[in-house]
Amino acid sequence: MLGLKKNKKDKDGKRKSEKKEKKGKDKKSVGSSEDVAAPVYSTKAQRTLLVIDSESRDWAPLFSPVQGLKVEQCGWKDMIVQAESNGQALVNFLTATKETKVCQPDFVLVRQLVRGLCEDELYTNALYGLLFAGIPAVNSIDSIHQGLERPAVYAALRGGKDKFPLIPMSYYSHAKAMRFTPDFPLVAKIGSAEAGYGKMRFQTSDDFGDFRGVVALHKDYVTLEKLIEDREYDIRVQKVGTHLRAYKRMNSNWKGNVGTCVLEEIEVTDTFREWAEECGKLFGGMDILTVDAIHSKDGKDYILEINDTASGFAPANMEEDMRHVRDLVLQRMHEAYPDD
């Protein structure tokens, strides 16, 4: 049976292993963290976990204590999928060492964006194959599919407007539609580009007219947002299962996620907890997500967007957060295969 075994605690609440080694207290995250215990798992059947992530992060060692679990890893660009209506899929892929392999995944962990910046970096065909097969995953393949486009995510968030202080947004399907715009200054975003790409700010309508002429050469939609001129700092709330973190990010660049910034982990407030938990209910449920927001000097918060399963982790907490992901995956695998 798949299960998690944690170290027992003595009457004083200290781990026996810690007492025996006479080590100091473990470092705790500021958020609602729980102790990260070494997992003891086994499966009756041989199971295959496919991790879709960059080769710069090696997930296999994290799952090495799991008996009966084989871990395969590749990126979206290196895989092709054949799926059958009986719920099975064959994935052909290249490993980091450029070895060609084939696997039949029982579960998938997605930690890489399904799209890049260019047209040839759109890997939805592989995603559709996993969706067609109905393979269980973290996050669910269905939620990843539904969250691919910024307008769809914003529309889902708008359904909880009483809980989410969303930044005002306008949508334009084509350049010709941009005849009437919100008040300036504003921020324009092309398509669903990430990491500050495809994003410009405009102070006047004259500047925006030049931008509209450029957009006319492309097929992407455009969203416009109010520019928060009195921004004090950015907020990121991170959710991995039930584990939460919150960060404050200071950056002189108006694009808060571009350039050099100061990142500080802060307390997970009741408001941040509500954001994370309510966003986690979207698209049938999302286990891994981050909520990005702006805090202005007048004390107001504006939620910009949510990022799903491929959300990046802060370098200082990378190893611990990857362990939280591992434990989450094993929990979801047990739920998918309760007889193991």
Tab-separated table of C-alpha atoms in Angstrom, residues 48-52 59-60 70-74 93 95 101-104 107 109:
chain	number	residue	atom	x	y	z
A	48	THR	CA	5.944	4.635	-13.947
A	49	LEU	CA	6.011	8.329	-13.125
A	50	LEU	CA	6.728	10.692	-16.017
A	51	VAL	CA	8.158	14.043	-14.953
A	52	ILE	CA	7.938	16.798	-17.568
A	59	TRP	CA	13.671	14.469	-9.918
A	60	ALA	CA	14.670	10.809	-9.864
A	70	LYS	CA	10.229	4.054	-11.988
A	71	VAL	CA	10.829	7.729	-12.765
A	72	GLU	CA	11.315	8.981	-16.316
A	73	GLN	CA	11.974	12.637	-17.138
A	74	CYS	CA	11.943	14.778	-20.254
A	93	PHE	CA	11.155	10.828	-25.626
A	95	THR	CA	16.592	11.858	-22.223
A	101	LYS	CA	13.271	5.839	-24.683
A	102	VAL	CA	9.638	4.749	-24.515
A	103	CYS	CA	7.454	4.646	-21.438
A	104	GLN	CA	3.823	4.044	-20.535
A	107	PHE	CA	1.114	9.244	-13.511
A	109	LEU	CA	4.152	15.458	-12.884
